[in-house]
Amino acid sequence: MYDFHTRPLPSRVTYTIGLQTVKKSCFVGLPSGLMLLRKNMPCSLCNTYQSALFHSSEFCLKKRKTGEEKKHKNSIHFTPKAKHKDDVIKIWKNMTVAELAEVTHRDIDDVFEAMLYVENCSQLDSPESEIDDVGLTHNIARRLGYRCKIVAPPSADHHKEKPNKDAVRRPPPDPNQLVKRPPVVTIMGHVDHGKTTLLDSLRHTSVVKEEFGGITQHIGAFSVKLPGGESITFLDTPGHAAFSAMRARGAHVTDIVVLVVAADDGVMEQTVESIRFAREAEVPIIVAINKVDKPEVNIDRVKQELLAQGIQLEEMGGGVQSVCVSALKGTNLNLLIDTLLTEAELASIVGDPRGYVEGVVLESSLDSRRGKLSTALIQRGTLRKGAILVAGTAWAKVRGMFDEWGDHVLAAPPSTPVQVIGWRDLPAAGDEILEVESEKRAKEVIHWREEQLKAAKQEEDLKVIQEKLEEHLQVYKSELQQRRQEGRIRSRSKPRIKESNADESFPKLSFVLKGDVDGSVEAILDILETYHSHNVCRLDLIHYGVGHVTESDIELAKAFNATVYCFNVNISKQVQDFAQEKKIKVKEFKVIYQLIDEIKNSINAELPLVDKEDILGEANVLEEFLVTEGKKKIPIAGCRCVKGVLKKDAKYRVIRREEILHDGTLSSMRHLKNEVENIKKDVECGLKFDDVSIRFQQGDIIVCYEIHKVPQKTDWDPGF
């Protein structure tokens, strides 16, 4: 019936084939790979119960013969059940359903089936759904028959595999769809060279009268309607040295740069910086030589200074156009407008008014009535009410738009500056604005960007941790090597030294900073970055932000014994009373250099007093006298005062051939035989020092001086 081959079976075991019972003695063999078992009896090799008559040896484990088996050859031994290492799996927070299926080596359908028996799993409807509750992940794994071990999320390489969910600019538009748009012109130059006055003359306004200290401290965006029907968008950038970031931002979003140079001052430091920003942005430059109405101005000198900076004007054989204007009297303003329009026509300035909006945040602020708002320059598309925008890590659903006059704007095509309200968070100046299709998409973009920033922060922190670890290991290894050389492995127990911060020995100035707009706060922070004397007095910036001073700011300042500095920010009566109650100083400023000067004065007030030496007089030693006091010979310096006055209670320094021999005080000063308190010029005297070991020689110089405590001044130079 079968092709039997000889195969040994355990003795003294009865097997059943069909209805016939056989023993080992009457059994010849079984087919290869098969083994006869009694019903419901365990296999001697794999220790499993089988109900079938035949059991395949492919599933049996190899029998290991122990010493006990050799003694009892006829006994049957059962191998204990092997433990599976895969019973314990690793789980982590925010792992996806697909990742759980991967670590459990189960099909994704098995995981979803197990989730049917676990509460709070209804929201997990796709393999990419993240399980933010570790306890929920643990319950699902238990349903699958696994024990869990909570570990940290996988490395950053795992996150890099995730798809990019960021919002990006659209591809370049079809040239046939482009239409003509107003040029964006940025006014740049040195402070007090008349930039805002020039813009006021073009707009017929008086913005310069509203500025504190006569300087521009924000980026102003204005749209000017010309008599011919054309429009030009002007950006007015600050000329003060503190606002270099604003000038750089203005140069990179513009089509044309108007470089304003005062005819009486010529090329200054911020003029050179503006030229550099324009070249980096690769935009054309038009030079407006202002204040030509002033007497005795030298326009040729200004042109030569511009040539030294690489600006070669047309009249000097170059390609840069220039116009001599007077912003105050309106001289040649029409010529400047014609030059701008000609340059815009040559540059073929066009834009795409269709599709999703693209733009840039020029400035952002916090209004007590309208909430968070930003000044945006539209570069592509047409912005309308209800649009969903993302900028940096902030997003908005546009609730309204306003022009520079505060009037409502229904649609903002390219090159239009508008104020946008509806931001959930305040965007930063310079952030790129992109329109997305829905709020869900906006939140997805913001979440992805925050994760990228968090990952970058973790990488930076990891580098710092690695550096600290290497420093610690170097110190540890050197100490260990030293102990081994001394013949001891363990160092003797020493009393633990109390850990202290090294900065505690230095004075500290703590403060809270609040500004009206993001750009101003950014400029102040850039100036504070130039302070590097923290080993003398540490600047401790507790908090900074945009908007009005609140009671929480006062509470924070109280906790750190800090001062609140406000820049162009109004303080309500309620907050002022609260600050007085908490005894917190709140200082208001309208001009940026006044704020920096106040911080410098506060630093000086925190610095300890230093010793200052004041020279009172000088005397020459004529001869040494030895006076007997008791049994000792005491040296007395016979001197003549040659400069100033000598005081008995002052300090004295003995100098011989430009070398200081002694520095101390007197015990006696005599003129003739009388004890005196001071000696005037050209008067002889005898000086006895407290230290009687000092000996004098003819020609020694004795200097009389006093030490005064004087306040220190910081060496911080912010650059203006």
XYZ file of C-alpha atoms in Angstrom:
720
model
C 0.000 0.000 0.000
C 2.807 2.430 0.935
C 6.430 2.679 -0.018
C 7.674 1.966 3.512
C 11.105 2.956 4.697
C 12.581 1.960 7.982
C 12.110 4.652 10.669
C 12.666 4.030 14.421
C 9.875 4.637 16.881
C 9.900 4.850 20.680
C 9.577 1.423 22.305
C 6.728 0.236 24.511
C 4.273 2.424 22.702
C 1.221 1.010 20.980
C 0.192 2.582 17.641
C -3.062 2.252 15.823
C -3.327 1.928 12.033
C -6.952 1.940 11.155
C -8.533 -0.640 13.489
C -5.409 -2.750 13.817
C -3.112 -2.378 16.819
C 0.597 -2.981 16.287
C 3.751 -2.787 18.419
C 7.263 -1.752 17.585
C 8.346 -5.376 17.208
C 5.866 -6.000 14.429
C 6.327 -2.584 12.731
C 8.503 -2.442 9.676
C 8.585 1.296 8.764
C 6.705 4.414 7.676
C 6.769 6.610 4.605
C 9.656 9.083 4.613
C 8.752 12.287 6.550
C 5.722 10.695 8.285
C 5.361 9.351 11.755
C 2.564 7.314 13.379
C 1.104 8.623 16.621
C -1.593 7.480 18.894
C -4.575 9.770 18.935
C -4.258 12.742 21.346
C -0.772 11.679 22.340
C 2.130 14.176 22.240
C 4.934 13.843 19.753
C 8.171 12.989 21.474
C 10.089 15.456 19.286
C 7.928 18.574 19.056
C 5.745 18.032 22.157
C 2.494 18.827 20.277
C -0.783 16.916 20.478
C -2.027 15.535 17.177
C -5.431 14.098 16.379
C -4.280 12.821 12.986
C -2.814 9.371 12.531
C 0.244 10.705 10.712
C 2.476 13.574 11.808
C 4.986 15.251 9.471
C 8.540 15.332 10.758
C 9.181 18.637 8.961
C 7.389 20.416 11.792
C 9.185 18.517 14.524
C 12.095 19.908 16.411
C 15.277 17.937 16.486
C 15.464 15.823 19.566
C 18.328 16.719 21.853
C 19.588 13.783 23.835
C 20.672 14.701 27.322
C 22.564 12.631 29.842
C 19.280 11.693 31.466
C 17.955 10.362 28.164
C 20.993 8.191 27.757
C 20.336 6.635 31.145
C 16.670 6.044 30.428
C 16.595 5.157 26.761
C 13.022 3.975 26.799
C 11.540 7.099 28.465
C 9.769 9.868 26.538
C 10.853 13.461 27.282
C 8.772 16.533 26.478
C 10.682 19.636 25.302
C 9.405 22.779 27.091
C 7.643 25.374 24.959
C 10.067 27.892 23.485
C 9.666 31.572 24.395
C 9.212 33.925 21.468
C 11.384 37.019 21.557
C 8.837 38.844 19.416
C 6.279 38.811 22.241
C 7.693 42.194 23.418
C 7.433 45.015 20.884
C 8.610 48.626 20.970
C 6.037 51.376 20.782
C 6.334 55.169 20.926
C 4.162 58.239 21.015
C 2.512 59.416 17.779
C 3.263 56.173 15.942
C 0.953 55.461 13.026
C -1.293 52.433 12.517
C 0.986 51.277 9.699
C 4.033 51.480 11.998
C 2.188 49.415 14.636
C 1.440 46.762 12.032
C 5.104 46.804 11.013
C 6.519 46.281 14.526
C 3.964 43.519 15.281
C 4.607 41.776 11.919
C 0.863 41.604 11.395
C -1.321 42.558 8.494
C -2.895 46.019 8.618
C -6.351 44.407 8.597
C -5.488 42.508 11.789
C -4.611 45.787 13.500
C -7.880 47.440 12.433
C -9.781 44.339 13.617
C -8.119 44.568 17.033
C -9.008 48.258 17.196
C -12.697 47.346 17.016
C -12.396 45.965 20.554
C -10.503 48.971 21.963
C -12.203 52.206 22.984
C -11.373 55.648 21.508
C -10.149 54.242 18.183
C -12.894 55.638 15.980
C -10.733 58.527 14.757
C -8.013 56.157 13.519
C -9.426 55.509 10.063
C -6.318 55.240 7.868
C -2.899 53.576 8.010
C -1.242 57.020 8.324
C -3.365 58.012 11.336
C -1.157 58.861 14.312
C -1.953 57.352 17.726
C -1.110 60.241 20.057
C -1.965 58.256 23.237
C 0.656 55.677 24.233
C -1.899 53.912 26.442
C -4.158 53.433 23.431
C -1.261 51.928 21.463
C -0.543 49.618 24.381
C -4.158 48.388 24.513
C -4.197 47.658 20.766
C -0.929 45.709 21.044
C -2.331 43.672 23.955
C -5.343 42.775 21.829
C -2.898 41.464 19.255
C -1.172 39.360 21.916
C 1.975 41.392 22.514
C 3.643 43.006 25.459
C 4.979 46.525 24.985
C 8.045 48.544 25.752
C 7.824 52.325 25.382
C 10.820 53.840 23.611
C 11.742 57.181 22.091
C 10.513 57.903 18.556
C 12.790 56.778 15.725
C 15.664 58.989 14.635
C 15.366 62.030 12.418
C 16.069 59.839 9.387
C 12.648 58.296 9.861
C 10.984 61.702 9.719
C 12.859 62.646 6.583
C 11.030 59.880 4.770
C 7.703 61.592 5.395
C 6.268 63.483 2.444
C 6.832 67.217 2.248
C 3.577 68.880 3.295
C 4.807 72.453 3.014
C 3.143 75.081 0.850
C 5.357 76.412 -1.948
C 5.113 78.989 -4.687
C 3.443 78.029 -7.936
C 5.455 77.391 -11.115
C 6.187 80.417 -13.304
C 3.077 81.621 -15.127
C 2.428 81.542 -18.835
C 3.887 84.760 -20.345
C 0.679 85.214 -22.354
C -1.327 85.556 -19.120
C 0.858 88.311 -17.631
C -0.499 91.853 -17.457
C 1.116 95.185 -16.709
C 1.275 96.092 -13.025
C 2.391 99.188 -11.067
C 6.119 99.258 -10.259
C 7.239 98.841 -6.649
C 9.734 101.573 -5.785
C 11.751 101.569 -2.549
C 13.111 104.849 -1.177
C 16.487 104.213 0.500
C 19.340 106.284 1.872
C 20.985 107.733 4.961
C 19.033 109.067 7.916
C 17.858 112.707 7.632
C 18.556 112.897 3.899
C 14.892 113.664 3.141
C 13.433 110.288 2.102
C 10.107 110.662 3.889
C 9.877 114.355 2.942
C 10.312 113.365 -0.691
C 7.559 110.788 -0.382
C 5.300 113.318 1.352
C 5.774 115.690 -1.564
C 4.784 112.945 -3.984
C 1.708 112.008 -1.925
C 0.880 115.556 -0.783
C 0.882 114.457 2.863
C 2.831 115.240 6.037
C 3.933 111.881 7.369
C 7.271 113.307 8.490
C 5.516 115.553 11.032
C 4.056 112.488 12.731
C 7.415 110.778 13.189
C 9.165 110.916 16.537
C 12.606 112.463 16.491
C 12.294 113.263 12.793
C 13.331 109.763 11.702
C 11.440 106.908 10.055
C 11.295 103.790 12.230
C 8.919 101.575 10.194
C 8.530 100.405 6.637
C 5.792 102.497 5.080
C 3.916 101.191 2.021
C 1.925 103.670 -0.085
C 0.206 103.607 -3.453
C 0.414 106.918 -5.349
C -2.012 107.755 -8.161
C -0.374 109.884 -10.858
C -2.225 112.504 -12.943
C -1.835 110.341 -16.051
C -3.707 107.446 -14.454
C -0.659 105.354 -13.633
C 0.078 104.079 -10.135
C 3.366 103.591 -8.287
C 3.769 101.678 -5.043
C 6.340 103.320 -2.785
C 8.124 101.670 0.144
C 9.723 104.048 2.632
C 12.521 102.363 4.591
C 14.238 103.726 7.719
C 17.646 105.311 7.260
C 18.827 104.939 10.851
C 21.728 102.557 11.442
C 19.565 100.353 13.665
C 17.159 99.390 10.865
C 19.498 97.639 8.414
C 17.266 94.527 8.363
C 14.302 96.653 7.237
C 16.353 98.210 4.438
C 17.498 94.791 3.259
C 13.897 93.550 3.274
C 12.729 96.566 1.288
C 15.435 96.065 -1.346
C 14.488 92.415 -1.955
C 10.779 93.031 -2.646
C 11.147 96.025 -4.945
C 11.435 96.619 -8.687
C 13.351 99.922 -8.555
C 15.443 101.554 -5.810
C 15.494 105.342 -5.471
C 18.718 106.220 -3.653
C 18.278 109.567 -1.888
C 21.548 111.427 -1.251
C 21.630 114.840 0.428
C 23.642 117.365 -1.559
C 25.086 118.937 1.598
C 26.120 115.654 3.309
C 27.030 113.469 0.361
C 27.507 109.695 0.592
C 27.215 108.468 4.191
C 27.428 105.102 5.923
C 23.801 104.040 5.371
C 24.037 105.250 1.759
C 26.812 102.733 1.132
C 24.789 100.032 2.875
C 21.723 100.803 0.717
C 23.850 100.510 -2.439
C 25.052 97.103 -1.284
C 21.496 95.889 -0.567
C 20.303 97.046 -4.002
C 23.145 95.227 -5.724
C 22.463 92.031 -3.787
C 18.797 92.230 -4.846
C 19.876 92.940 -8.458
C 17.427 95.822 -8.940
C 18.059 99.048 -10.930
C 19.001 102.227 -9.035
C 17.881 105.802 -9.668
C 19.774 108.465 -7.702
C 17.810 111.417 -6.313
C 20.215 114.154 -5.172
C 18.105 115.997 -2.608
C 18.402 119.403 -0.904
C 19.842 121.115 -3.985
C 18.058 124.312 -2.901
C 20.497 124.766 -0.017
C 23.227 127.359 -0.567
C 26.806 126.340 -1.304
C 26.049 122.687 -2.093
C 28.532 120.808 -4.275
C 26.664 118.395 -6.549
C 29.841 117.384 -8.398
C 31.360 116.246 -5.110
C 28.320 114.004 -4.498
C 28.669 112.465 -7.951
C 32.372 111.772 -7.367
C 31.560 110.090 -4.041
C 28.932 107.944 -5.780
C 31.490 107.015 -8.441
C 33.840 105.868 -5.684
C 31.097 103.445 -4.571
C 30.636 102.075 -8.099
C 27.590 104.197 -9.042
C 28.474 105.730 -12.421
C 25.840 108.245 -13.503
C 24.790 108.795 -17.117
C 26.448 112.212 -17.325
C 29.695 110.539 -16.289
C 29.456 107.828 -18.937
C 27.550 105.252 -16.870
C 24.088 103.759 -16.963
C 22.565 105.060 -13.700
C 20.058 107.886 -14.028
C 20.114 110.791 -11.556
C 17.725 113.658 -10.786
C 18.498 116.757 -8.711
C 15.435 117.479 -6.561
C 14.282 119.491 -3.595
C 11.754 117.477 -1.608
C 10.921 120.457 0.583
C 10.140 122.850 -2.297
C 8.978 120.245 -4.841
C 11.701 120.986 -7.390
C 11.987 118.483 -10.287
C 9.531 115.980 -8.766
C 7.766 115.562 -12.119
C 11.124 114.756 -13.697
C 11.721 112.099 -11.041
C 8.278 110.544 -11.748
C 8.977 110.479 -15.492
C 12.336 108.813 -14.844
C 10.636 106.143 -12.712
C 7.985 105.429 -15.344
C 10.646 105.222 -18.070
C 12.707 102.787 -16.034
C 9.598 100.690 -15.323
C 8.732 100.647 -19.023
C 12.234 99.491 -19.935
C 12.098 96.779 -17.269
C 8.692 95.479 -18.588
C 7.181 95.118 -15.125
C 4.288 92.632 -15.402
C 2.413 90.347 -13.019
C -0.031 87.448 -12.813
C -3.377 88.443 -11.227
C -4.811 84.899 -11.395
C -4.647 81.930 -9.076
C -3.552 81.646 -5.489
C -1.997 84.693 -3.826
C 1.720 85.067 -3.238
C 3.218 87.983 -1.309
C 5.457 89.097 1.530
C 4.893 90.523 5.013
C 6.388 94.016 5.203
C 5.377 94.682 8.807
C 3.147 93.193 11.492
C 1.589 94.677 14.597
C -1.018 94.080 17.272
C -3.992 96.450 17.358
C -6.145 96.617 20.488
C -9.338 96.920 18.404
C -8.653 94.945 15.234
C -6.340 92.288 16.668
C -3.340 90.899 14.813
C -2.683 92.603 11.498
C 0.083 92.749 8.933
C 1.134 95.033 6.103
C 1.398 92.786 3.042
C 2.670 93.423 -0.471
C 0.853 91.265 -3.031
C 3.246 89.868 -5.662
C 1.024 87.367 -7.517
C -2.696 86.619 -7.643
C -5.494 88.802 -6.295
C -6.214 88.833 -2.578
C -9.868 88.910 -1.537
C -11.812 88.601 1.667
C -12.125 85.006 2.931
C -8.787 83.819 1.488
C -6.753 81.386 3.608
C -3.138 82.524 3.986
C -0.040 81.037 5.592
C 3.089 82.998 6.492
C 5.866 81.342 8.458
C 4.170 79.532 11.350
C 1.068 81.764 11.275
C -2.101 81.471 9.206
C -5.109 83.673 8.615
C -8.570 83.728 7.171
C -8.784 87.240 5.726
C -11.549 89.141 7.512
C -10.777 92.486 5.932
C -8.222 94.553 4.017
C -7.359 98.250 4.322
C -5.183 100.696 2.395
C -2.758 103.230 3.921
C -5.659 105.614 4.589
C -7.672 103.016 6.534
C -10.276 102.543 3.780
C -11.665 99.080 2.972
C -10.171 97.253 -0.008
C -12.255 94.606 -1.782
C -9.518 93.168 -4.014
C -5.725 93.561 -3.977
C -4.031 92.731 -7.326
C -0.219 92.464 -7.700
C 1.894 95.409 -6.431
C -0.848 96.469 -3.994
C 0.108 97.079 -0.347
C -2.718 96.285 2.089
C -3.229 95.774 5.786
C -4.665 92.306 6.431
C -6.630 91.340 9.540
C -7.656 87.843 10.567
C -4.345 86.301 11.601
C -4.525 83.567 14.240
C -0.899 84.250 15.178
C 1.257 87.258 14.427
C 3.479 86.687 11.360
C 7.056 87.927 11.332
C 8.197 90.741 9.073
C 9.748 89.306 5.923
C 7.720 86.061 5.958
C 6.464 84.769 2.620
C 2.665 84.803 2.211
C 1.038 81.901 0.340
C -2.634 81.180 -0.182
C -3.937 77.630 0.383
C -7.236 75.987 -0.419
C -8.670 75.370 3.070
C -8.170 75.834 6.783
C -7.327 72.145 7.096
C -4.531 72.556 4.575
C -3.269 75.682 6.391
C -3.105 73.828 9.711
C -1.306 70.943 7.998
C 1.305 73.341 6.588
C 1.796 75.077 9.939
C 2.139 71.735 11.733
C 4.722 70.540 9.204
C 6.750 73.757 9.516
C 6.660 73.607 13.305
C 7.910 70.016 13.160
C 10.766 71.107 10.885
C 11.707 73.914 13.248
C 11.528 71.521 16.169
C 13.760 69.017 14.366
C 16.282 71.748 13.544
C 16.235 72.859 17.185
C 16.832 69.269 18.308
C 19.824 68.976 15.992
C 21.313 72.175 17.387
C 20.693 71.004 20.951
C 22.239 67.623 20.118
C 25.416 69.331 18.900
C 25.651 71.316 22.122
C 25.039 68.159 24.176
C 27.732 66.281 22.267
C 30.210 69.109 22.837
C 29.408 69.169 26.557
C 29.736 65.387 26.714
C 33.127 65.458 25.003
C 34.334 68.114 27.425
C 33.115 66.033 30.356
C 34.783 62.876 29.027
C 38.070 64.696 28.513
C 38.038 65.946 32.106
C 36.990 62.532 33.396
C 39.698 60.700 31.447
C 42.392 63.111 32.578
C 41.315 62.744 36.206
C 41.158 58.963 35.842
C 44.638 58.870 34.310
C 45.957 61.003 37.143
C 44.432 58.704 39.772
C 45.925 55.654 38.100
C 49.353 57.255 38.048
C 48.975 57.951 41.763
C 48.173 54.279 42.311
C 44.530 54.580 43.259
C 41.405 53.922 41.280
C 38.855 55.470 43.582
C 39.311 58.958 44.861
C 38.654 59.690 48.481
C 35.212 60.960 49.237
C 35.131 64.725 49.429
C 32.378 67.041 50.602
C 30.124 67.914 47.729
C 30.678 71.431 46.412
C 27.525 73.443 45.970
C 26.874 74.107 42.311
C 26.556 77.757 41.415
C 26.118 79.721 38.276
C 29.262 81.524 37.153
C 27.163 84.526 36.137
C 26.004 85.068 39.728
C 29.197 86.990 40.508
C 28.418 89.575 37.819
C 25.737 92.257 37.971
C 22.664 91.659 35.861
C 20.149 93.886 34.103
C 16.807 92.153 33.579
C 14.152 93.725 31.383
C 11.006 93.074 29.337
C 10.747 94.596 25.842
C 7.472 95.487 24.110
C 7.260 97.201 20.697
C 4.569 98.461 18.387
C 5.533 96.424 15.296
C 7.588 93.305 14.638
C 10.201 95.171 12.593
C 10.999 97.593 15.413
C 11.366 94.770 17.917
C 13.601 92.967 15.434
C 15.797 96.076 15.071
C 16.143 96.458 18.854
C 17.033 92.784 19.248
C 19.679 93.126 16.526
C 21.228 96.014 18.461
C 21.190 94.025 21.700
C 23.053 91.236 19.892
C 26.024 93.593 19.557
C 26.461 93.628 23.356
C 29.311 91.285 24.323
C 30.325 92.473 27.817
C 28.307 89.853 29.681
C 31.327 89.089 31.880
C 30.988 92.630 33.263
C 27.205 93.038 33.341
C 24.847 90.439 31.919
C 21.879 91.575 29.836
C 18.934 89.334 30.717
C 16.039 89.721 28.256
C 13.155 88.067 30.084
C 10.506 88.486 27.392
C 9.880 90.443 24.206
C 6.812 90.846 22.059
C 4.607 93.032 19.911
C 1.629 94.854 21.386
C 0.559 96.769 24.451
C 1.932 96.159 27.929
C -0.318 93.801 29.874
C -0.609 92.827 33.515
C 1.076 89.507 32.733
C 4.141 91.469 31.561
C 4.172 93.287 34.895
C 3.848 89.998 36.781
C 6.742 88.551 34.780
C 8.890 91.615 35.482
C 8.050 91.335 39.184
C 9.182 87.703 39.300
C 12.604 88.596 37.841
C 12.959 92.086 39.362
C 13.046 93.487 35.836
C 12.242 96.783 34.112
C 9.690 97.094 31.299
C 10.879 99.037 28.230
C 8.173 100.152 25.802
C 8.825 101.363 22.260
C 5.970 103.328 20.649
C 3.491 101.444 22.837
C 0.681 103.030 24.820
C 0.115 101.942 28.422
C -3.371 101.914 29.863
C -4.159 103.552 33.191
C -5.046 100.160 34.667
C -1.636 98.694 33.772
C 0.152 101.806 35.083
C -1.617 101.490 38.442
C -0.833 97.780 38.551
C 2.864 98.492 37.859
C 2.961 101.076 40.654
C 1.354 98.581 42.988
C 3.990 95.965 42.123
C 6.771 98.624 42.237
C 7.870 97.865 38.669
C 9.444 100.565 36.505
C 7.795 101.000 33.096
C 9.756 103.277 30.761
C 8.330 104.557 27.467
C 10.334 105.610 24.400
C 9.448 106.949 20.971
C 12.922 107.055 19.389
C 15.123 103.989 19.188
C 18.441 105.599 20.114
C 16.860 107.054 23.269
C 15.849 103.530 24.285
C 19.385 102.213 23.706
C 20.877 105.145 25.647
C 18.595 104.335 28.581
C 19.710 100.682 28.530
C 23.354 101.826 28.516
C 22.685 104.106 31.499
C 20.984 101.239 33.331
C 24.026 99.035 32.661
C 26.307 101.745 34.048
C 24.146 101.962 37.171
C 24.508 98.202 37.734
C 28.306 98.232 37.423
C 30.252 98.382 40.701
C 32.347 101.423 41.553
C 36.013 101.315 40.574
C 39.060 102.877 42.150
C 40.451 105.983 40.546
C 43.821 107.397 41.548
C 44.174 111.185 41.917
C 47.734 112.557 42.179
C 47.849 115.260 44.882
C 51.521 116.161 44.927
C 55.127 115.105 44.492
C 58.278 115.498 46.579
C 62.012 114.894 46.073
C 64.120 113.235 48.785
C 67.012 115.515 49.741
C 68.534 113.377 52.506
C 67.757 110.489 54.847
C 67.839 111.069 58.612
C 67.974 108.343 61.262
C 66.041 109.169 64.429
C 66.438 107.115 67.613
C 63.195 105.895 69.155
C 63.881 103.671 72.084
C 66.608 101.314 70.922
C 65.725 101.495 67.188
C 66.953 103.728 64.436
C 63.974 105.017 62.412
C 64.635 106.359 58.875
C 63.106 109.752 58.080
C 62.885 111.133 54.536
C 63.900 114.772 54.346
C 61.924 116.086 51.346
C 60.919 119.191 49.448
C 57.436 119.346 47.844
C 57.886 120.179 44.145
C 54.317 119.694 42.879
C 50.855 120.170 44.323
C 50.385 119.459 48.008
C 51.287 116.631 50.416
C 48.577 115.411 52.818
C 49.308 113.375 55.901
C 46.259 111.071 55.578
C 46.887 110.281 51.880
C 48.822 107.394 50.373
C 52.466 107.601 49.291
C 54.549 105.809 46.710
C 58.388 105.760 46.807
C 59.969 105.598 43.330
C 63.696 105.055 42.657
C 64.905 105.081 39.057
C 61.354 104.472 37.739
C 60.902 101.453 40.043
C 58.327 101.457 42.835
C 60.042 100.549 46.093
C 57.193 101.048 48.511
C 53.508 101.934 48.603
C 51.935 102.812 51.935
C 50.869 105.464 54.443
C 52.597 107.902 56.797
C 52.744 107.818 60.554
C 54.171 111.338 60.897
C 54.619 114.524 58.831
C 56.657 117.374 60.312
C 57.705 120.809 59.234
C 60.692 121.831 61.343
C 59.664 120.379 64.717
C 55.894 120.748 64.328
C 53.486 117.981 63.332
C 51.453 119.223 60.355
C 48.572 117.900 58.221
C 49.776 119.091 54.809
C 52.791 120.568 53.050
C 52.547 123.050 50.201
C 54.786 123.431 47.177
C 58.450 124.453 47.729
C 58.230 123.657 51.465
C 60.602 121.182 53.121
C 59.363 118.478 55.496
C 60.195 115.194 57.124
C 58.141 112.089 56.310
C 58.011 109.019 58.512
C 56.343 105.914 57.017
C 54.419 103.255 58.898
C 56.818 100.689 57.484
C 60.142 101.596 59.131
C 62.097 99.072 57.050
C 62.116 101.284 53.968
C 65.377 103.207 53.386
C 65.732 106.370 51.345
C 68.341 107.764 48.998
C 68.949 111.223 47.668
C 66.987 111.676 44.410
C 64.090 109.339 45.329
C 60.660 110.578 44.267
C 57.725 110.396 46.664
C 54.288 110.666 45.085
C 51.246 111.592 47.183
C 47.883 110.307 45.890
C 44.320 109.468 46.917
C 41.929 106.684 45.810
C 38.364 107.643 44.938
C 35.431 105.384 44.046
C 33.989 106.395 40.683
C 31.190 104.813 38.613
C 32.047 102.668 35.615
C 30.841 103.135 32.060
C 30.103 100.280 29.708
C 32.262 99.877 26.617
C 29.225 98.815 24.558
C 29.150 100.576 21.192
C 25.871 99.858 19.345
C 27.151 101.639 16.237
C 25.374 104.997 16.529
